[in-house]
Coordinates of C-alpha atoms in Angstrom, one line a residue:
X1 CA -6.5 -23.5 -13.4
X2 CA -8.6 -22.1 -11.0
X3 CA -10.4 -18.3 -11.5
X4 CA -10.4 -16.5 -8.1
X5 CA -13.2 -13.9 -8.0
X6 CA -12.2 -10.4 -6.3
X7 CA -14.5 -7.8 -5.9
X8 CA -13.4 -4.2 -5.1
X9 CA -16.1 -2.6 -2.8
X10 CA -14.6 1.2 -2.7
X11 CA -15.8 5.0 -2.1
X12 CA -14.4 7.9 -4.2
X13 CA -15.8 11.2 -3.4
X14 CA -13.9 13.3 -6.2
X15 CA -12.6 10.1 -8.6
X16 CA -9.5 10.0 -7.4
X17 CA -9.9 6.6 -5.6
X18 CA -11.7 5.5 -8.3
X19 CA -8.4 5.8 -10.1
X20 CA -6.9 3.2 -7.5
X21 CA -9.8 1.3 -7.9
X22 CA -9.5 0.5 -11.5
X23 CA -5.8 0.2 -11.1
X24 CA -6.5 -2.5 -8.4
X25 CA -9.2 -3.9 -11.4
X26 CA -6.5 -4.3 -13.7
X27 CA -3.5 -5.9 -12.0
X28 CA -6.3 -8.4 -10.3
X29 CA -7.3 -9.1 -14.0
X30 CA -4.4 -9.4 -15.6
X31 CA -3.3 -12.7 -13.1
X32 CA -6.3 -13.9 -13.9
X33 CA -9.1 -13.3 -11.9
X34 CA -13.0 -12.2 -12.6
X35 CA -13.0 -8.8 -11.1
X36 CA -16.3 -6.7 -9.8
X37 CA -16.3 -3.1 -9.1
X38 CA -18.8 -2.0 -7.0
X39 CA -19.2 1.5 -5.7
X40 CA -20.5 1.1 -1.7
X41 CA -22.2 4.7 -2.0
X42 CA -24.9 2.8 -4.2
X43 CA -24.7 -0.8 -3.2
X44 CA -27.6 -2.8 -4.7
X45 CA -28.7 -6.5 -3.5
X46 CA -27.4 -7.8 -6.6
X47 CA -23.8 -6.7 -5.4
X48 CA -24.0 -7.3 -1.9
X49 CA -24.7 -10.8 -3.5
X50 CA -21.2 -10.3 -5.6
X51 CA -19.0 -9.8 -2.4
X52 CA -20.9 -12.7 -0.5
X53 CA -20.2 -14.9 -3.7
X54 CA -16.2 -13.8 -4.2
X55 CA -13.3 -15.5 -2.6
X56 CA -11.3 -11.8 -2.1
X57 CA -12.6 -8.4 -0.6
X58 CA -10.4 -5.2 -1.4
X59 CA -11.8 -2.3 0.1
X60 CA -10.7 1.0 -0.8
X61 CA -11.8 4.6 0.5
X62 CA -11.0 8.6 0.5
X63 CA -9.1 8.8 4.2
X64 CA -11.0 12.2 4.9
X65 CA -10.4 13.5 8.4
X66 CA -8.0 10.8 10.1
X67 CA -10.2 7.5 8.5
X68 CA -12.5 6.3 5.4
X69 CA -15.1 8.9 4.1
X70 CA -18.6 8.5 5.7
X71 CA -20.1 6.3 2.8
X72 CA -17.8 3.6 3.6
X73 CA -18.2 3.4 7.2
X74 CA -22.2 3.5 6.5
X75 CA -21.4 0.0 3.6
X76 CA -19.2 -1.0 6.5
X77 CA -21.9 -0.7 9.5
X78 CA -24.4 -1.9 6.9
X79 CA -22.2 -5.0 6.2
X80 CA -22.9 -6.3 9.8
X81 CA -26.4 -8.6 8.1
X82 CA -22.9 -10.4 6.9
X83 CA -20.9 -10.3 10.5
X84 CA -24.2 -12.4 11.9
X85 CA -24.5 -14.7 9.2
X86 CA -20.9 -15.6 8.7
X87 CA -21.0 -14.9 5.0
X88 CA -17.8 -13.4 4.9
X89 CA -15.6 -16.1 7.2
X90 CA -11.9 -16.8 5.6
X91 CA -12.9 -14.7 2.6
X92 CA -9.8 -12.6 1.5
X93 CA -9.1 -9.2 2.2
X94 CA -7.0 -6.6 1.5
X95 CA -7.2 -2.4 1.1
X96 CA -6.0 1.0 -0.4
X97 CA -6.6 4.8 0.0
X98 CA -6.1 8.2 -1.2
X99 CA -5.5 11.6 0.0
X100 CA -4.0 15.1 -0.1
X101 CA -1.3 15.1 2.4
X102 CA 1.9 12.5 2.1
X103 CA 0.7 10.9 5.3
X104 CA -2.7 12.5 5.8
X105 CA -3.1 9.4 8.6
X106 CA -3.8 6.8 5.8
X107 CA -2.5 4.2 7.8
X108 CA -5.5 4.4 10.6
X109 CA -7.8 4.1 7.3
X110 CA -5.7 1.1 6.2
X111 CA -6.0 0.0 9.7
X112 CA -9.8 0.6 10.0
X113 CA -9.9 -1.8 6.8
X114 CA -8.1 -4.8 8.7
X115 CA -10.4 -4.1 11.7
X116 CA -13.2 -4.7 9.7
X117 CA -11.8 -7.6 8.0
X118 CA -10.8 -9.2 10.9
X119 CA -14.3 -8.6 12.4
X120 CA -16.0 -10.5 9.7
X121 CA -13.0 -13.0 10.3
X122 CA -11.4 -12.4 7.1
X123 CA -7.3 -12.9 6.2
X124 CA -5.9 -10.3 5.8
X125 CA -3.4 -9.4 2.8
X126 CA -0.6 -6.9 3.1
X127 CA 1.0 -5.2 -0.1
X128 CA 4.2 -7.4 0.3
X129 CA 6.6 -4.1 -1.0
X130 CA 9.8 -3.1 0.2
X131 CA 9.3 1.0 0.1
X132 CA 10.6 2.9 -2.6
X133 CA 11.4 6.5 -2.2
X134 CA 13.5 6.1 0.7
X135 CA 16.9 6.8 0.0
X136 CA 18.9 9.3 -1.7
X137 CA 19.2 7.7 -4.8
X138 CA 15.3 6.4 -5.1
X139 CA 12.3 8.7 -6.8
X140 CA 9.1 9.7 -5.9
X141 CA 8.5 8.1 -9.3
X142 CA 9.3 4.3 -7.2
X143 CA 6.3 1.7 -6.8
X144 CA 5.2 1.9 -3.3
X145 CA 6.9 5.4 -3.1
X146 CA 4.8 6.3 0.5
X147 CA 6.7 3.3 2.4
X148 CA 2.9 1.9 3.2
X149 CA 3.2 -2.3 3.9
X150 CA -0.7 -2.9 5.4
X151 CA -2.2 -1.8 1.9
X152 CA -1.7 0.5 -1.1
X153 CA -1.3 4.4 -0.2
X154 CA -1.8 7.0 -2.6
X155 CA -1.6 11.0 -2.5
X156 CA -3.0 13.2 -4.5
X157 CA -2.5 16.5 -4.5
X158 CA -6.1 18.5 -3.1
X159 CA -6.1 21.2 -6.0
X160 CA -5.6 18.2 -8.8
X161 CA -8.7 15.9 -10.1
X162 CA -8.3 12.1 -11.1
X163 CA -5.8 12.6 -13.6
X164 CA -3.7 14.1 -11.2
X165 CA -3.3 10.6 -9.1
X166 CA 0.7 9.9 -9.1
X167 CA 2.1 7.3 -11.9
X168 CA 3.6 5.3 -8.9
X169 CA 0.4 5.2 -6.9
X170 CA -1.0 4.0 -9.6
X171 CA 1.4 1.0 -10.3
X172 CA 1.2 0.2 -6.8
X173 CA -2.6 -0.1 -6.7
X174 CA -1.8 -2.3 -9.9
X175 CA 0.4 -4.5 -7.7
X176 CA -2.2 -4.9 -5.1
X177 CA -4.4 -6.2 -7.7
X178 CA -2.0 -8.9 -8.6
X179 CA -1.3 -9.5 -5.5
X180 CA -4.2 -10.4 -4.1
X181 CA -5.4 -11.9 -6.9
X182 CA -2.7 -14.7 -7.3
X183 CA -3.1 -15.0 -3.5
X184 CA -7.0 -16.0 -4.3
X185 CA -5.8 -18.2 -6.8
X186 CA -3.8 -20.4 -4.4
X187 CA -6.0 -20.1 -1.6
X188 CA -9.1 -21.1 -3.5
X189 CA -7.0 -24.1 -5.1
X190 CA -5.8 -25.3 -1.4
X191 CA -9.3 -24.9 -0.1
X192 CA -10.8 -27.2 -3.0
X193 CA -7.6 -29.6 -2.0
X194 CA -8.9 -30.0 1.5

């Protein structure tokens, strides 16, 4: 059986990303794969090395006014020594985010993500969820309760800290994990096939 490596390369300005991160860590570990966390506000060599070395990207980020926070667009700008090389071509991607408001305009920040995947010529995965929430008889306590499809969406409330991040988001960032993971897992096998 092959071990797909995913590395999470995320932002959290006030931990509650960092929640979604390490749910996103433990669904992508518990289908198998060698996980890496790695925080993009302090990026060393060593884990620039991690993410050239992995078979799947997930990118998370705050979306503070309308996009990512400002520490991920500077890892994403500073990624660009990897756009001219090619290190990143047919690597895996995929992405979640956080923020106050239901919307809050997480899907441009989702979107933003699969720009920048598709700029280092990545493929893209999507959260592969039907929405919960969405009808009379459904909860806010549903997986995937935002209706989000691109990525995983959480919300937070602003006046809460990290152990205020919804139960749902959580599971949903979870499923991510898993997601992309297994995806790895067949992608690296069909790659050592060819």
């Amino acid at each position: 059986m092959t071990t797909p490596v995913v590395s999470i390369a995320y932002h959290s300005g006030y931990g509650h990303t960092a929640v979604l991160a390490e749910a996103v860590r433990d669904g992508a570990v518990e289908a198998g794969a060698t996980v890496h966390l790695i925080k993009v506000d302090g990026i060393t060599e060593a884990e620039w090395e991690l993410l050239d070395a992995s078979d799947a990207i997930v990118f998370g980020s705050p979306t503070y006014m309308g996009t990512a926070s400002g520490a991920f667009h500077q890892f994403a700008e500073d990624s660009s020594k990897r756009w001219f090389a090619d290190t990143w071509l047919d690597k895996l991607a995929a992405g979640f985010t956080n923020s106050g408001s239901k919307s809050g305009d997480k899907l441009h920040t989702l979107q933003y993500f699969q720009i920048l995947a598709g700029q280092h010529g990545m493929n893209w995965i999507n959260l592969g969820l039907k929405p919960g929430w969405n009808t009379s008889e459904a909860s806010e306590n549903d997986i995937n309760r935002l209706g989000f499809f691109s990525g995983a969406a959480g919300q937070t409330p602003a006046d809460l800290g990290p152990e205020g991040v919804h139960k749902a988001d959580v599971a949903t960032a979870e499923h991510l994990g898993r997601r992309v993971a297994l995806t790895a897992r067949t992608f690296v096998a069909g790659k050592a096939a060819a």
